[in-house]
PDB file of C-alpha atoms in Angstrom:
ATOM      1  CA  MET A   1      16.253  74.896  22.489  1.00 44.00           C
ATOM      2  CA  LYS A   2      14.504  73.574  19.358  1.00 41.00           C
ATOM      3  CA  LYS A   3      18.181  73.368  17.409  1.00 42.00           C
ATOM      4  CA  SER A   4      18.807  70.492  20.205  1.00 44.00           C
ATOM      5  CA  THR A   5      14.958  69.241  19.605  1.00 42.00           C
ATOM      6  CA  GLN A   6      15.864  69.025  15.458  1.00 45.00           C
ATOM      7  CA  LYS A   7      18.603  67.378  16.445  1.00 43.00           C
ATOM      8  CA  LEU A   8      17.190  64.338  18.732  1.00 38.00           C
ATOM      9  CA  ILE A   9      14.528  64.170  15.686  1.00 41.00           C
ATOM     10  CA  LEU A  10      17.680  63.464  13.404  1.00 41.00           C
ATOM     11  CA  ALA A  11      19.903  60.886  14.995  1.00 44.00           C
ATOM     12  CA  ALA A  12      16.806  59.258  15.989  1.00 43.00           C
ATOM     13  CA  THR A  13      15.727  59.057  12.169  1.00 46.00           C
ATOM     14  CA  VAL A  14      19.679  58.010  11.515  1.00 39.00           C
ATOM     15  CA  PHE A  15      19.330  55.011  13.609  1.00 40.00           C
ATOM     16  CA  ALA A  16      16.631  53.787  12.589  1.00 44.00           C
ATOM     17  CA  SER A  17      17.711  54.109   9.560  1.00 47.00           C
ATOM     18  CA  ILE A  18      20.849  52.458  10.296  1.00 41.00           C
ATOM     19  CA  TRP A  19      18.350  49.082  12.169  1.00 43.00           C
ATOM     20  CA  SER A  20      16.436  48.487   9.350  1.00 46.00           C
ATOM     21  CA  CYS A  21      19.456  47.577   7.693  1.00 45.00           C
ATOM     22  CA  GLN A  22      20.646  45.118   9.670  1.00 49.00           C
ATOM     23  CA  PRO A  23      19.872  41.723   9.216  1.00 47.00           C
ATOM     24  CA  LYS A  24      16.884  40.528  11.137  1.00 48.00           C
ATOM     25  CA  PRO A  25      17.387  38.002  13.824  1.00 44.00           C
ATOM     26  CA  THR A  26      16.199  34.526  12.797  1.00 44.00           C
ATOM     27  CA  GLU A  27      13.320  33.169  14.874  1.00 45.00           C
ATOM     28  CA  SER A  28      13.485  30.662  18.203  1.00 40.00           C
ATOM     29  CA  THR A  29      10.258  29.425  17.118  1.00 42.00           C
ATOM     30  CA  SER A  30      10.719  28.439  13.354  1.00 44.00           C
ATOM     31  CA  ILE A  31       8.900  25.021  12.359  1.00 51.00           C
ATOM     32  CA  GLU A  32      11.459  22.826   9.319  1.00 58.00           C
ATOM     33  CA  ALA A  33       9.307  20.970   7.012  1.00 62.00           C
ATOM     34  CA  GLU A  34       8.811  17.306   8.370  1.00 67.00           C
ATOM     35  CA  VAL A  35      11.036  14.612   5.245  1.00 78.00           C
ATOM     36  CA  ILE A  36       9.022  11.702   5.011  1.00 81.00           C
ATOM     37  CA  LEU A  37      11.343   9.402   3.404  1.00 93.00           C
ATOM     38  CA  ASP A  38       9.914   5.740   2.056  1.00 97.00           C
ATOM     39  CA  ASN A  39       8.968   3.008   4.516  1.00 98.00           C
ATOM     40  CA  GLN A  40       8.565   5.693   7.459  1.00 97.00           C
ATOM     41  CA  LEU A  41       5.779   7.504   9.568  1.00 98.00           C
ATOM     42  CA  SER A  42       4.893  11.056   9.512  1.00 97.00           C
ATOM     43  CA  ASP A  43       4.720  12.411  13.070  1.00 97.00           C
ATOM     44  CA  GLU A  44       1.148  12.851  11.964  1.00 97.00           C
ATOM     45  CA  GLU A  45       0.490   9.362  10.899  1.00 98.00           C
ATOM     46  CA  LYS A  46       2.380   7.950  13.679  1.00 97.00           C
ATOM     47  CA  ALA A  47      -0.326  10.476  16.174  1.00 98.00           C
ATOM     48  CA  ALA A  48      -3.307   8.352  13.588  1.00 98.00           C
ATOM     49  CA  GLY A  49      -1.928   4.405  14.583  1.00 98.00           C
ATOM     50  CA  TRP A  50      -0.587   3.715  11.464  1.00 98.00           C
ATOM     51  CA  LYS A  51       1.639   0.964  11.118  1.00 98.00           C
ATOM     52  CA  LEU A  52       4.737   0.057   8.993  1.00 98.00           C
ATOM     53  CA  LEU A  53       4.262  -3.207   7.695  1.00 98.00           C
ATOM     54  CA  PHE A  54       8.350  -3.468   5.939  1.00 98.00           C
ATOM     55  CA  ASP A  55      10.850  -1.300   7.592  1.00 97.00           C
ATOM     56  CA  GLY A  56      12.848  -1.111   4.405  1.00 97.00           C
ATOM     57  CA  ALA A  57      15.625  -3.287   5.525  1.00 97.00           C
ATOM     58  CA  SER A  58      14.423  -6.346   6.227  1.00 98.00           C
ATOM     59  CA  LEU A  59      11.480  -8.416   6.121  1.00 97.00           C
ATOM     60  CA  ASN A  60      10.759  -8.392   9.597  1.00 98.00           C
ATOM     61  CA  GLY A  61       6.901  -8.761   9.862  1.00 98.00           C
ATOM     62  CA  TRP A  62       6.549 -11.361   7.337  1.00 98.00           C
ATOM     63  CA  HIS A  63       6.857 -14.608   7.003  1.00 98.00           C
ATOM     64  CA  VAL A  64       6.045 -17.746   3.793  1.00 97.00           C
ATOM     65  CA  TYR A  65       3.103 -18.921   3.218  1.00 97.00           C
ATOM     66  CA  ASN A  66       2.876 -22.228   5.685  1.00 96.00           C
ATOM     67  CA  LYS A  67       6.384 -22.145   5.648  1.00 95.00           C
ATOM     68  CA  GLY A  68       7.136 -19.472   8.187  1.00 94.00           C
ATOM     69  CA  GLN A  69      11.279 -18.192   7.709  1.00 93.00           C
ATOM     70  CA  ALA A  70      11.671 -20.643   4.454  1.00 91.00           C
ATOM     71  CA  GLU A  71      14.308 -19.196   1.757  1.00 90.00           C
ATOM     72  CA  SER A  72      12.093 -17.903  -1.278  1.00 92.00           C
ATOM     73  CA  ALA A  73      11.697 -15.666  -4.094  1.00 93.00           C
ATOM     74  CA  TRP A  74      11.001 -12.544  -1.929  1.00 96.00           C
ATOM     75  CA  GLU A  75      14.270 -10.078  -0.402  1.00 96.00           C
ATOM     76  CA  ALA A  76      14.527  -5.990   1.054  1.00 97.00           C
ATOM     77  CA  VAL A  77      16.491  -4.149  -1.287  1.00 96.00           C
ATOM     78  CA  GLU A  78      17.420  -1.144  -1.814  1.00 96.00           C
ATOM     79  CA  GLY A  79      14.342   0.031  -0.468  1.00 97.00           C
ATOM     80  CA  GLU A  80      11.895  -1.940  -1.439  1.00 98.00           C
ATOM     81  CA  LEU A  81       9.980  -5.078  -1.136  1.00 98.00           C
ATOM     82  CA  ARG A  82      11.267  -8.079  -3.953  1.00 96.00           C
ATOM     83  CA  CYS A  83       9.780 -10.484  -5.689  1.00 95.00           C
ATOM     84  CA  ASN A  84      12.755 -12.029  -7.843  1.00 90.00           C
ATOM     85  CA  PRO A  85      11.915 -15.265  -9.526  1.00 81.00           C
ATOM     86  CA  GLY A  86      14.749 -15.557 -11.017  1.00 76.00           C
ATOM     87  CA  LYS A  87      16.054 -16.739  -7.060  1.00 79.00           C
ATOM     88  CA  THR A  88      14.522 -19.733  -6.663  1.00 74.00           C
ATOM     89  CA  ASP A  89      11.888 -22.606  -9.098  1.00 71.00           C
ATOM     90  CA  ASP A  90       9.673 -22.951  -5.798  1.00 78.00           C
ATOM     91  CA  PRO A  91       7.213 -20.092  -5.972  1.00 80.00           C
ATOM     92  CA  ALA A  92       5.997 -18.842  -2.389  1.00 90.00           C
ATOM     93  CA  ASP A  93       3.383 -15.793  -1.079  1.00 95.00           C
ATOM     94  CA  LEU A  94       4.334 -13.598   1.411  1.00 97.00           C
ATOM     95  CA  LEU A  95       1.344 -13.459   3.908  1.00 98.00           C
ATOM     96  CA  THR A  96       2.114 -10.719   7.168  1.00 98.00           C
ATOM     97  CA  ASP A  97       3.167 -12.152  10.568  1.00 98.00           C
ATOM     98  CA  ALA A  98      -0.424 -10.793  12.263  1.00 98.00           C
ATOM     99  CA  GLN A  99      -4.123 -10.701  11.610  1.00 98.00           C
ATOM    100  CA  TYR A 100      -6.490  -7.896  10.075  1.00 98.00           C
ATOM    101  CA  GLU A 101     -10.175  -7.730   9.881  1.00 98.00           C
ATOM    102  CA  ASN A 102     -10.807  -3.387  10.230  1.00 98.00           C
ATOM    103  CA  PHE A 103      -8.696  -1.751   8.535  1.00 98.00           C
ATOM    104  CA  GLU A 104      -6.947   0.768   6.115  1.00 98.00           C
ATOM    105  CA  PHE A 105      -4.540  -1.026   4.489  1.00 98.00           C
ATOM    106  CA  VAL A 106      -2.633   1.455   1.821  1.00 98.00           C
ATOM    107  CA  PHE A 107       1.072   0.713  -0.223  1.00 98.00           C
ATOM    108  CA  GLU A 108       2.797   1.607  -3.837  1.00 98.00           C
ATOM    109  CA  TRP A 109       3.702  -0.870  -6.324  1.00 98.00           C
ATOM    110  CA  LYS A 110       5.448  -1.141  -9.607  1.00 97.00           C
ATOM    111  CA  ILE A 111       5.758  -4.579 -11.661  1.00 96.00           C
ATOM    112  CA  GLU A 112       7.693  -6.360 -14.313  1.00 94.00           C
ATOM    113  CA  GLU A 113       6.705  -5.673 -18.219  1.00 93.00           C
ATOM    114  CA  GLU A 114       3.889  -8.245 -18.973  1.00 92.00           C
ATOM    115  CA  GLY A 115       4.295  -9.083 -14.672  1.00 90.00           C
ATOM    116  CA  ASN A 116       1.222 -10.069 -13.098  1.00 93.00           C
ATOM    117  CA  SER A 117       0.173 -10.385  -9.028  1.00 95.00           C
ATOM    118  CA  GLY A 118      -1.465  -9.909  -6.429  1.00 97.00           C
ATOM    119  CA  VAL A 119      -2.350  -8.854  -3.122  1.00 98.00           C
ATOM    120  CA  PHE A 120      -4.794 -11.237  -1.035  1.00 98.00           C
ATOM    121  CA  ILE A 121      -6.239 -10.432   2.267  1.00 98.00           C
ATOM    122  CA  ASN A 122      -8.044 -12.008   4.645  1.00 98.00           C
ATOM    123  CA  VAL A 123      -6.556 -14.997   4.219  1.00 98.00           C
ATOM    124  CA  VAL A 124      -6.118 -17.980   6.317  1.00 98.00           C
ATOM    125  CA  GLU A 125      -3.387 -20.026   6.849  1.00 98.00           C
ATOM    126  CA  LYS A 126      -3.224 -23.537   7.788  1.00 96.00           C
ATOM    127  CA  PRO A 127      -1.731 -26.512   6.577  1.00 96.00           C
ATOM    128  CA  GLU A 128      -4.493 -28.198   4.717  1.00 96.00           C
ATOM    129  CA  ILE A 129      -4.963 -24.861   2.876  1.00 97.00           C
ATOM    130  CA  LYS A 130      -2.248 -25.328   0.237  1.00 93.00           C
ATOM    131  CA  THR A 131      -1.978 -21.707  -1.081  1.00 95.00           C
ATOM    132  CA  ALA A 132      -3.089 -18.135  -0.164  1.00 97.00           C
ATOM    133  CA  TRP A 133      -5.590 -17.615  -2.825  1.00 97.00           C
ATOM    134  CA  ALA A 134      -7.430 -20.728  -1.838  1.00 97.00           C
ATOM    135  CA  SER A 135      -9.009 -18.794   1.158  1.00 98.00           C
ATOM    136  CA  GLY A 136      -7.839 -14.828  -0.259  1.00 98.00           C
ATOM    137  CA  PRO A 137      -9.785 -12.579  -2.342  1.00 98.00           C
ATOM    138  CA  GLU A 138      -7.295 -10.991  -4.361  1.00 98.00           C
ATOM    139  CA  TYR A 139      -6.146  -7.631  -5.530  1.00 98.00           C
ATOM    140  CA  GLN A 140      -5.616  -7.646  -8.988  1.00 98.00           C
ATOM    141  CA  LEU A 141      -1.915  -6.719  -9.829  1.00 97.00           C
ATOM    142  CA  LEU A 142      -0.645  -6.445 -13.524  1.00 96.00           C
ATOM    143  CA  SER A 143       1.469  -4.693 -15.763  1.00 94.00           C
ATOM    144  CA  ASN A 144       0.046  -2.605 -18.600  1.00 92.00           C
ATOM    145  CA  SER A 145       1.747  -4.615 -21.484  1.00 91.00           C
ATOM    146  CA  HIS A 146       0.129  -8.213 -19.967  1.00 93.00           C
ATOM    147  CA  VAL A 147      -1.660  -9.655 -22.734  1.00 93.00           C
ATOM    148  CA  GLU A 148      -4.686 -10.120 -20.509  1.00 92.00           C
ATOM    149  CA  VAL A 149      -4.752  -6.232 -19.797  1.00 91.00           C
ATOM    150  CA  ASP A 150      -7.951  -6.314 -21.826  1.00 93.00           C
ATOM    151  CA  VAL A 151      -9.973  -8.727 -19.485  1.00 95.00           C
ATOM    152  CA  PRO A 152     -12.035  -7.061 -17.201  1.00 95.00           C
ATOM    153  CA  LEU A 153     -11.634  -9.469 -14.790  1.00 96.00           C
ATOM    154  CA  LYS A 154      -8.294  -9.598 -14.800  1.00 95.00           C
ATOM    155  CA  LYS A 155      -7.547  -5.862 -15.134  1.00 96.00           C
ATOM    156  CA  SER A 156      -5.764  -4.314 -11.842  1.00 97.00           C
ATOM    157  CA  GLY A 157      -7.561  -2.355  -9.105  1.00 98.00           C
ATOM    158  CA  CYS A 158     -10.454  -5.418  -8.998  1.00 97.00           C
ATOM    159  CA  LEU A 159     -11.586  -8.692  -7.529  1.00 98.00           C
ATOM    160  CA  TYR A 160      -9.490 -10.724  -9.614  1.00 98.00           C
ATOM    161  CA  ASN A 161     -11.811 -13.174 -11.340  1.00 96.00           C
ATOM    162  CA  PHE A 162     -14.858 -11.613  -9.594  1.00 98.00           C
ATOM    163  CA  PHE A 163     -15.831  -7.770 -10.691  1.00 96.00           C
ATOM    164  CA  PRO A 164     -14.385  -5.085 -13.094  1.00 96.00           C
ATOM    165  CA  GLN A 165     -12.971  -1.973 -11.972  1.00 97.00           C
ATOM    166  CA  LYS A 166     -15.897  -0.496 -11.110  1.00 98.00           C
ATOM    167  CA  ASN A 167     -14.307   3.300 -12.225  1.00 98.00           C
ATOM    168  CA  PRO A 168     -11.817   3.026 -15.085  1.00 97.00           C
ATOM    169  CA  ALA A 169      -8.343   3.594 -13.731  1.00 97.00           C
ATOM    170  CA  GLU A 170      -5.192   2.840 -15.613  1.00 93.00           C
ATOM    171  CA  THR A 171      -1.580   1.165 -14.570  1.00 95.00           C
ATOM    172  CA  LYS A 172       1.560   3.554 -14.688  1.00 96.00           C
ATOM    173  CA  SER A 173       4.521   2.318 -16.907  1.00 94.00           C
ATOM    174  CA  SER A 174       7.160  -0.381 -15.810  1.00 93.00           C
ATOM    175  CA  THR A 175       8.894   2.458 -14.303  1.00 94.00           C
ATOM    176  CA  GLU A 176       7.161   4.035 -12.175  1.00 97.00           C
ATOM    177  CA  TRP A 177       5.186   3.514  -8.674  1.00 98.00           C
ATOM    178  CA  ASN A 178       1.178   2.980  -8.655  1.00 98.00           C
ATOM    179  CA  THR A 179      -0.951   4.212  -5.197  1.00 98.00           C
ATOM    180  CA  SER A 180      -3.428   1.274  -4.069  1.00 98.00           C
ATOM    181  CA  LYS A 181      -5.413   1.415  -0.786  1.00 98.00           C
ATOM    182  CA  ILE A 182      -7.646  -1.581   0.511  1.00 98.00           C
ATOM    183  CA  ILE A 183     -10.681  -0.993   3.199  1.00 98.00           C
ATOM    184  CA  GLN A 184     -12.239  -2.725   5.622  1.00 98.00           C
ATOM    185  CA  VAL A 185     -14.703  -2.473   7.982  1.00 98.00           C
ATOM    186  CA  ASP A 186     -17.250  -5.737   8.419  1.00 98.00           C
ATOM    187  CA  GLY A 187     -17.239  -7.259   5.968  1.00 98.00           C
ATOM    188  CA  LYS A 188     -17.982  -4.128   3.650  1.00 98.00           C
ATOM    189  CA  THR A 189     -14.372  -3.828   1.632  1.00 98.00           C
ATOM    190  CA  GLN A 190     -13.171  -0.660  -1.303  1.00 98.00           C
ATOM    191  CA  PHE A 191     -10.371  -1.013  -3.254  1.00 98.00           C
ATOM    192  CA  PHE A 192      -8.262   2.027  -4.674  1.00 98.00           C
ATOM    193  CA  LEU A 193      -5.975   2.450  -7.035  1.00 98.00           C
ATOM    194  CA  ASN A 194      -4.083   5.682  -8.144  1.00 98.00           C
ATOM    195  CA  ASP A 195      -6.655   6.980  -6.443  1.00 98.00           C
ATOM    196  CA  VAL A 196      -9.880   6.004  -8.163  1.00 98.00           C
ATOM    197  CA  LEU A 197     -12.147   3.340  -6.208  1.00 98.00           C
ATOM    198  CA  THR A 198     -12.552   0.139  -8.343  1.00 98.00           C
ATOM    199  CA  VAL A 199     -14.198  -2.669  -6.020  1.00 98.00           C
ATOM    200  CA  GLU A 200     -17.138  -2.038  -3.609  1.00 98.00           C
ATOM    201  CA  VAL A 201     -17.856  -5.679  -1.826  1.00 98.00           C
ATOM    202  CA  ASP A 202     -19.660  -7.012   1.235  1.00 98.00           C
ATOM    203  CA  PHE A 203     -17.427 -10.117   2.416  1.00 98.00           C
ATOM    204  CA  LYS A 204     -20.897 -10.946   4.193  1.00 98.00           C
ATOM    205  CA  SER A 205     -23.546 -10.682   2.284  1.00 98.00           C
ATOM    206  CA  GLN A 206     -25.351 -13.723   0.515  1.00 98.00           C
ATOM    207  CA  ALA A 207     -24.221 -11.577  -2.866  1.00 98.00           C
ATOM    208  CA  TRP A 208     -20.653 -12.525  -2.280  1.00 98.00           C
ATOM    209  CA  ALA A 209     -21.455 -16.210  -1.322  1.00 98.00           C
ATOM    210  CA  ASP A 210     -23.956 -16.871  -4.315  1.00 98.00           C
ATOM    211  CA  SER A 211     -20.629 -15.155  -6.727  1.00 98.00           C
ATOM    212  CA  VAL A 212     -18.621 -17.289  -4.790  1.00 98.00           C
ATOM    213  CA  ALA A 213     -20.513 -20.484  -5.581  1.00 98.00           C
ATOM    214  CA  LYS A 214     -20.927 -19.676  -9.727  1.00 97.00           C
ATOM    215  CA  SER A 215     -17.332 -19.310  -9.869  1.00 97.00           C
ATOM    216  CA  GLY A 216     -14.093 -21.269 -10.096  1.00 95.00           C
ATOM    217  CA  PHE A 217     -13.509 -21.306  -6.199  1.00 97.00           C
ATOM    218  CA  LYS A 218     -16.439 -23.208  -5.428  1.00 96.00           C
ATOM    219  CA  ASP A 219     -14.434 -26.036  -4.747  1.00 96.00           C
ATOM    220  CA  TYR A 220     -12.419 -24.173  -2.384  1.00 97.00           C
ATOM    221  CA  PRO A 221     -14.161 -24.568   0.816  1.00 96.00           C
ATOM    222  CA  GLU A 222     -12.230 -21.754   2.738  1.00 97.00           C
ATOM    223  CA  PHE A 223     -12.255 -19.606  -0.221  1.00 98.00           C
ATOM    224  CA  GLY A 224     -13.978 -16.012   0.673  1.00 98.00           C
ATOM    225  CA  LYS A 225     -15.632 -16.536   4.008  1.00 97.00           C
ATOM    226  CA  SER A 226     -13.643 -15.305   6.484  1.00 98.00           C
ATOM    227  CA  THR A 227     -13.577 -11.123   6.990  1.00 98.00           C
ATOM    228  CA  LYS A 228     -10.352 -11.355   9.194  1.00 98.00           C
ATOM    229  CA  GLY A 229      -7.692 -12.870   8.743  1.00 98.00           C
ATOM    230  CA  HIS A 230      -3.303 -11.936   6.713  1.00 98.00           C
ATOM    231  CA  LEU A 231      -2.236 -10.398   3.988  1.00 98.00           C
ATOM    232  CA  ALA A 232      -0.270 -12.016   1.222  1.00 98.00           C
ATOM    233  CA  LEU A 233       2.057 -10.982  -1.576  1.00 98.00           C
ATOM    234  CA  GLN A 234       1.420 -13.007  -4.394  1.00 96.00           C
ATOM    235  CA  ASP A 235       4.956 -14.810  -6.309  1.00 92.00           C
ATOM    236  CA  TRP A 236       3.485 -15.245  -9.964  1.00 81.00           C
ATOM    237  CA  ALA A 237       6.663 -15.470 -12.594  1.00 71.00           C
ATOM    238  CA  LYS A 238       7.307 -12.171 -13.219  1.00 81.00           C
ATOM    239  CA  GLY A 239       9.529  -9.638 -10.404  1.00 90.00           C
ATOM    240  CA  ILE A 240       7.329  -7.012  -8.518  1.00 95.00           C
ATOM    241  CA  ALA A 241       8.661  -4.422  -6.284  1.00 97.00           C
ATOM    242  CA  PHE A 242       6.377  -3.258  -3.068  1.00 98.00           C
ATOM    243  CA  LYS A 243       7.150   0.186  -0.745  1.00 98.00           C
ATOM    244  CA  ASN A 244       5.606   2.065   2.141  1.00 98.00           C
ATOM    245  CA  LEU A 245       3.368  -0.564   2.986  1.00 98.00           C
ATOM    246  CA  LYS A 246       1.408   0.771   6.013  1.00 98.00           C
ATOM    247  CA  ILE A 247      -1.848  -0.214   8.054  1.00 98.00           C
ATOM    248  CA  LYS A 248      -4.220   1.509  10.454  1.00 98.00           C
ATOM    249  CA  ALA A 249      -7.005  -0.550  12.311  1.00 98.00           C
ATOM    250  CA  LEU A 250     -10.176   0.938  11.715  1.00 98.00           C
TER     251      LEU A 250
END
């Protein structure tokens, strides 16, 4: 009886040793990491209400200010929304078809050497208003090799011609992508450049109205008065590229 018990124990030990050396079965419930490509939304972003403004392959959802689907310097190339000034002699700002009021807007951009561009918000589109900048305040985009890069009211991330950067933020080289964000709720607006808060302004405040009245924009009756409108990308002399343009209603 004693010998039989010993044999059983030995057999069990050998079996356990052999089993431990076998490859473990793959868990059927394992979760693979979600790979997010440029100009796509993650499942989490979709659930949070984010929308793509650029599909990476076309200009769907965009049009030329006051000219609809007219030919322009703007094109979708290799997953980028590019402004190619050499394509036409007629500068044209690109406008979202939709209008926005309370939102969070994020985008990535890179700009050519000595380049100068901008993103306009709250743009009013009317035939009597000739350009996007005549109504929409501008989030400035400027190359760090531009001759005016040290002018406080013209640095990237500032509210062009009104406020310098609230906190110092650097623009990356022409080969690197910058990340920008604009948040607006009931006229209260913030600009961010590469995760740095650069502007805080209330477009419904008397202080803002006073700033406009003292500026060169005082001669444009629609400028800075609306807190709802289109977003616009500026075509201005040099090339610039955008990608991952996303917006969420707040």
